[in-house]
PDB file of C-alpha atoms in Angstrom:
ATOM      1  CA  UNK A   1       0.045   0.186  -0.014  1.00 42.00           C
ATOM      2  CA  UNK A   2       1.506   3.391  -1.011  1.00 52.00           C
ATOM      3  CA  UNK A   3       1.608   5.977   1.655  1.00 47.00           C
ATOM      4  CA  UNK A   4      -0.114   8.913   0.080  1.00 54.00           C
ATOM      5  CA  UNK A   5       0.615  12.616   0.581  1.00 55.00           C
ATOM      6  CA  UNK A   6      -3.110  13.046   2.533  1.00 61.00           C
ATOM      7  CA  UNK A   7      -1.719  10.067   5.647  1.00 73.00           C
ATOM      8  CA  UNK A   8       1.162  12.417   6.101  1.00 84.00           C
ATOM      9  CA  UNK A   9       2.184  13.242  10.016  1.00 88.00           C
ATOM     10  CA  UNK A  10       1.904  16.329  11.356  1.00 91.00           C
ATOM     11  CA  UNK A  11       4.890  18.260  13.150  1.00 93.00           C
ATOM     12  CA  UNK A  12       3.634  16.810  16.540  1.00 93.00           C
ATOM     13  CA  UNK A  13       3.032  13.200  15.620  1.00 92.00           C
ATOM     14  CA  UNK A  14       6.727  13.353  14.632  1.00 92.00           C
ATOM     15  CA  UNK A  15       8.318  15.269  17.337  1.00 93.00           C
ATOM     16  CA  UNK A  16       6.799  12.571  19.259  1.00 93.00           C
ATOM     17  CA  UNK A  17       8.449  10.261  16.740  1.00 90.00           C
ATOM     18  CA  UNK A  18      11.619  11.781  17.039  1.00 90.00           C
ATOM     19  CA  UNK A  19      11.621  11.503  20.999  1.00 91.00           C
ATOM     20  CA  UNK A  20      10.953   8.298  21.062  1.00 90.00           C
ATOM     21  CA  UNK A  21      14.478   7.124  20.527  1.00 88.00           C
ATOM     22  CA  UNK A  22      15.814   9.390  23.077  1.00 85.00           C
ATOM     23  CA  UNK A  23      13.393   8.296  25.760  1.00 85.00           C
ATOM     24  CA  UNK A  24      14.245   4.531  24.897  1.00 85.00           C
ATOM     25  CA  UNK A  25      18.055   5.633  24.742  1.00 81.00           C
ATOM     26  CA  UNK A  26      18.003   7.680  28.253  1.00 80.00           C
ATOM     27  CA  UNK A  27      16.578   4.771  30.254  1.00 78.00           C
ATOM     28  CA  UNK A  28      20.099   3.376  28.864  1.00 77.00           C
ATOM     29  CA  UNK A  29      22.334   6.497  30.620  1.00 74.00           C
ATOM     30  CA  UNK A  30      19.317   6.040  33.971  1.00 74.00           C
ATOM     31  CA  UNK A  31      21.860   3.671  34.201  1.00 73.00           C
ATOM     32  CA  UNK A  32      25.024   4.495  34.412  1.00 70.00           C
ATOM     33  CA  UNK A  33      25.168   7.932  37.059  1.00 67.00           C
ATOM     34  CA  UNK A  34      25.470   8.414  40.184  1.00 68.00           C
ATOM     35  CA  UNK A  35      22.446  10.778  40.652  1.00 68.00           C
ATOM     36  CA  UNK A  36      19.679   9.754  38.600  1.00 74.00           C
ATOM     37  CA  UNK A  37      17.564  12.126  40.672  1.00 81.00           C
ATOM     38  CA  UNK A  38      19.135  14.618  38.217  1.00 80.00           C
ATOM     39  CA  UNK A  39      19.330  12.759  35.619  1.00 80.00           C
ATOM     40  CA  UNK A  40      15.552  12.343  35.406  1.00 84.00           C
ATOM     41  CA  UNK A  41      14.961  15.825  36.062  1.00 88.00           C
ATOM     42  CA  UNK A  42      17.163  16.807  33.680  1.00 88.00           C
ATOM     43  CA  UNK A  43      15.684  14.515  30.386  1.00 89.00           C
ATOM     44  CA  UNK A  44      12.424  15.219  31.623  1.00 90.00           C
ATOM     45  CA  UNK A  45      12.544  19.204  32.127  1.00 94.00           C
ATOM     46  CA  UNK A  46      14.000  18.857  28.474  1.00 94.00           C
ATOM     47  CA  UNK A  47      11.821  16.891  26.982  1.00 94.00           C
ATOM     48  CA  UNK A  48       8.772  18.689  29.140  1.00 96.00           C
ATOM     49  CA  UNK A  49       9.826  21.593  27.184  1.00 97.00           C
ATOM     50  CA  UNK A  50      10.089  20.638  24.181  1.00 96.00           C
ATOM     51  CA  UNK A  51       6.459  18.665  23.994  1.00 96.00           C
ATOM     52  CA  UNK A  52       4.797  22.537  25.107  1.00 97.00           C
ATOM     53  CA  UNK A  53       6.715  24.034  22.504  1.00 96.00           C
ATOM     54  CA  UNK A  54       5.852  21.198  19.983  1.00 96.00           C
ATOM     55  CA  UNK A  55       3.947  23.779  17.456  1.00 96.00           C
ATOM     56  CA  UNK A  56       5.480  24.385  13.599  1.00 94.00           C
ATOM     57  CA  UNK A  57       6.170  27.559  14.795  1.00 96.00           C
ATOM     58  CA  UNK A  58       8.747  27.085  17.147  1.00 96.00           C
ATOM     59  CA  UNK A  59      10.489  24.811  14.633  1.00 95.00           C
ATOM     60  CA  UNK A  60      13.932  26.478  15.228  1.00 95.00           C
ATOM     61  CA  UNK A  61      13.866  26.573  19.013  1.00 95.00           C
ATOM     62  CA  UNK A  62      11.959  22.367  18.317  1.00 95.00           C
ATOM     63  CA  UNK A  63      15.827  21.399  17.145  1.00 93.00           C
ATOM     64  CA  UNK A  64      18.284  23.527  19.527  1.00 93.00           C
ATOM     65  CA  UNK A  65      16.116  21.299  22.159  1.00 93.00           C
ATOM     66  CA  UNK A  66      16.212  18.240  20.593  1.00 92.00           C
ATOM     67  CA  UNK A  67      20.067  18.448  20.228  1.00 90.00           C
ATOM     68  CA  UNK A  68      19.995  19.132  23.982  1.00 89.00           C
ATOM     69  CA  UNK A  69      19.525  15.456  24.357  1.00 87.00           C
ATOM     70  CA  UNK A  70      23.162  14.673  22.981  1.00 85.00           C
ATOM     71  CA  UNK A  71      24.835  17.476  24.770  1.00 82.00           C
ATOM     72  CA  UNK A  72      23.536  16.393  28.278  1.00 82.00           C
ATOM     73  CA  UNK A  73      25.016  12.345  27.116  1.00 77.00           C
ATOM     74  CA  UNK A  74      27.834  13.662  25.714  1.00 74.00           C
ATOM     75  CA  UNK A  75      28.220  15.937  28.954  1.00 69.00           C
ATOM     76  CA  UNK A  76      26.844  12.892  31.300  1.00 69.00           C
ATOM     77  CA  UNK A  77      30.361  10.536  29.636  1.00 63.00           C
ATOM     78  CA  UNK A  78      32.209  14.195  30.755  1.00 59.00           C
ATOM     79  CA  UNK A  79      33.065  14.559  27.293  1.00 55.00           C
ATOM     80  CA  UNK A  80      35.010  11.204  26.749  1.00 56.00           C
ATOM     81  CA  UNK A  81      33.093   9.968  24.018  1.00 58.00           C
ATOM     82  CA  UNK A  82      31.038  11.561  21.159  1.00 56.00           C
ATOM     83  CA  UNK A  83      27.717  10.171  20.525  1.00 63.00           C
ATOM     84  CA  UNK A  84      27.635   9.861  16.960  1.00 68.00           C
ATOM     85  CA  UNK A  85      24.562   6.947  16.710  1.00 74.00           C
ATOM     86  CA  UNK A  86      22.742  10.702  18.262  1.00 78.00           C
ATOM     87  CA  UNK A  87      23.745  12.639  16.147  1.00 80.00           C
ATOM     88  CA  UNK A  88      23.878  10.627  12.733  1.00 82.00           C
ATOM     89  CA  UNK A  89      20.076   9.600  14.142  1.00 82.00           C
ATOM     90  CA  UNK A  90      18.670  12.717  15.215  1.00 87.00           C
ATOM     91  CA  UNK A  91      20.124  14.322  11.532  1.00 86.00           C
ATOM     92  CA  UNK A  92      17.560  10.735  10.452  1.00 87.00           C
ATOM     93  CA  UNK A  93      14.776  11.861  11.555  1.00 87.00           C
ATOM     94  CA  UNK A  94      15.448  15.776  11.692  1.00 90.00           C
ATOM     95  CA  UNK A  95      13.976  14.959   7.761  1.00 88.00           C
ATOM     96  CA  UNK A  96      11.383  14.154   9.212  1.00 87.00           C
ATOM     97  CA  UNK A  97      10.294  17.589   9.337  1.00 91.00           C
ATOM     98  CA  UNK A  98      10.843  18.240   5.960  1.00 90.00           C
ATOM     99  CA  UNK A  99      12.467  21.537   6.586  1.00 91.00           C
ATOM    100  CA  UNK A 100      15.956  21.869   5.934  1.00 92.00           C
ATOM    101  CA  UNK A 101      16.730  24.949   8.081  1.00 93.00           C
ATOM    102  CA  UNK A 102      15.417  22.609  10.930  1.00 92.00           C
ATOM    103  CA  UNK A 103      18.426  20.315  10.244  1.00 93.00           C
ATOM    104  CA  UNK A 104      21.416  23.837   9.982  1.00 94.00           C
ATOM    105  CA  UNK A 105      19.813  25.033  13.559  1.00 93.00           C
ATOM    106  CA  UNK A 106      20.263  21.472  14.616  1.00 91.00           C
ATOM    107  CA  UNK A 107      24.112  21.131  13.236  1.00 91.00           C
ATOM    108  CA  UNK A 108      24.659  24.935  14.387  1.00 94.00           C
ATOM    109  CA  UNK A 109      23.358  23.684  17.482  1.00 92.00           C
ATOM    110  CA  UNK A 110      25.960  20.701  17.823  1.00 88.00           C
ATOM    111  CA  UNK A 111      28.284  23.191  16.580  1.00 90.00           C
ATOM    112  CA  UNK A 112      28.346  25.536  19.814  1.00 91.00           C
ATOM    113  CA  UNK A 113      28.531  22.814  21.702  1.00 84.00           C
ATOM    114  CA  UNK A 114      31.636  21.124  20.790  1.00 81.00           C
ATOM    115  CA  UNK A 115      33.379  24.516  20.550  1.00 86.00           C
ATOM    116  CA  UNK A 116      32.256  25.466  23.671  1.00 83.00           C
ATOM    117  CA  UNK A 117      33.469  22.333  25.627  1.00 76.00           C
ATOM    118  CA  UNK A 118      36.195  21.503  23.547  1.00 79.00           C
ATOM    119  CA  UNK A 119      37.457  24.770  24.705  1.00 82.00           C
ATOM    120  CA  UNK A 120      36.659  23.635  28.731  1.00 76.00           C
ATOM    121  CA  UNK A 121      38.897  20.558  27.943  1.00 73.00           C
ATOM    122  CA  UNK A 122      41.831  22.510  26.340  1.00 80.00           C
ATOM    123  CA  UNK A 123      41.739  25.004  30.000  1.00 77.00           C
ATOM    124  CA  UNK A 124      41.109  21.327  32.175  1.00 72.00           C
ATOM    125  CA  UNK A 125      38.225  22.647  33.485  1.00 71.00           C
ATOM    126  CA  UNK A 126      35.463  20.542  32.198  1.00 60.00           C
ATOM    127  CA  UNK A 127      35.152  17.238  33.728  1.00 58.00           C
ATOM    128  CA  UNK A 128      31.525  16.074  33.201  1.00 57.00           C
ATOM    129  CA  UNK A 129      27.869  17.618  35.481  1.00 53.00           C
ATOM    130  CA  UNK A 130      26.727  13.559  36.039  1.00 46.00           C
ATOM    131  CA  UNK A 131      29.523  11.550  36.401  1.00 42.00           C
ATOM    132  CA  UNK A 132      33.108  11.069  35.599  1.00 45.00           C
ATOM    133  CA  UNK A 133      32.687   7.225  34.152  1.00 44.00           C
ATOM    134  CA  UNK A 134      32.889   7.324  30.883  1.00 43.00           C
ATOM    135  CA  UNK A 135      30.071   5.218  29.273  1.00 41.00           C
ATOM    136  CA  UNK A 136      31.306   1.349  28.259  1.00 41.00           C
ATOM    137  CA  UNK A 137      28.968   0.570  25.354  1.00 39.00           C
ATOM    138  CA  UNK A 138      29.779   3.570  23.397  1.00 43.00           C
ATOM    139  CA  UNK A 139      32.964   1.523  22.391  1.00 43.00           C
ATOM    140  CA  UNK A 140      35.616   4.398  22.798  1.00 42.00           C
TER     141      UNK A 140
END
């Protein structure tokens, strides 16, 4: 059966489809942290903000906020791992919106995140904010 254009997902439904893999991944990270309550608060708060702003007029804000999952997961690993799987998953899922500017804004968020973390690492002041132990399953 061919999917017609009349059966496309709404903007809100696309956002929920995008949130699902990051919520599932977060379940793995809760197990890895020393302070699960902080992690639940950060990821839960980020999810609630995205759900609250889930309208097409806030699409660029949502693109930046979605990168927040990767930034928080990177912070969880004390910047010892860059979770490329998550980055590519997010970029692929952003294509659901059929809006290239959302992808560009998301890439800009990634660039800013990397520059800030590299500045802290170079200065020797970044030690992560959730745990000092890198995630073993990340493969680095």
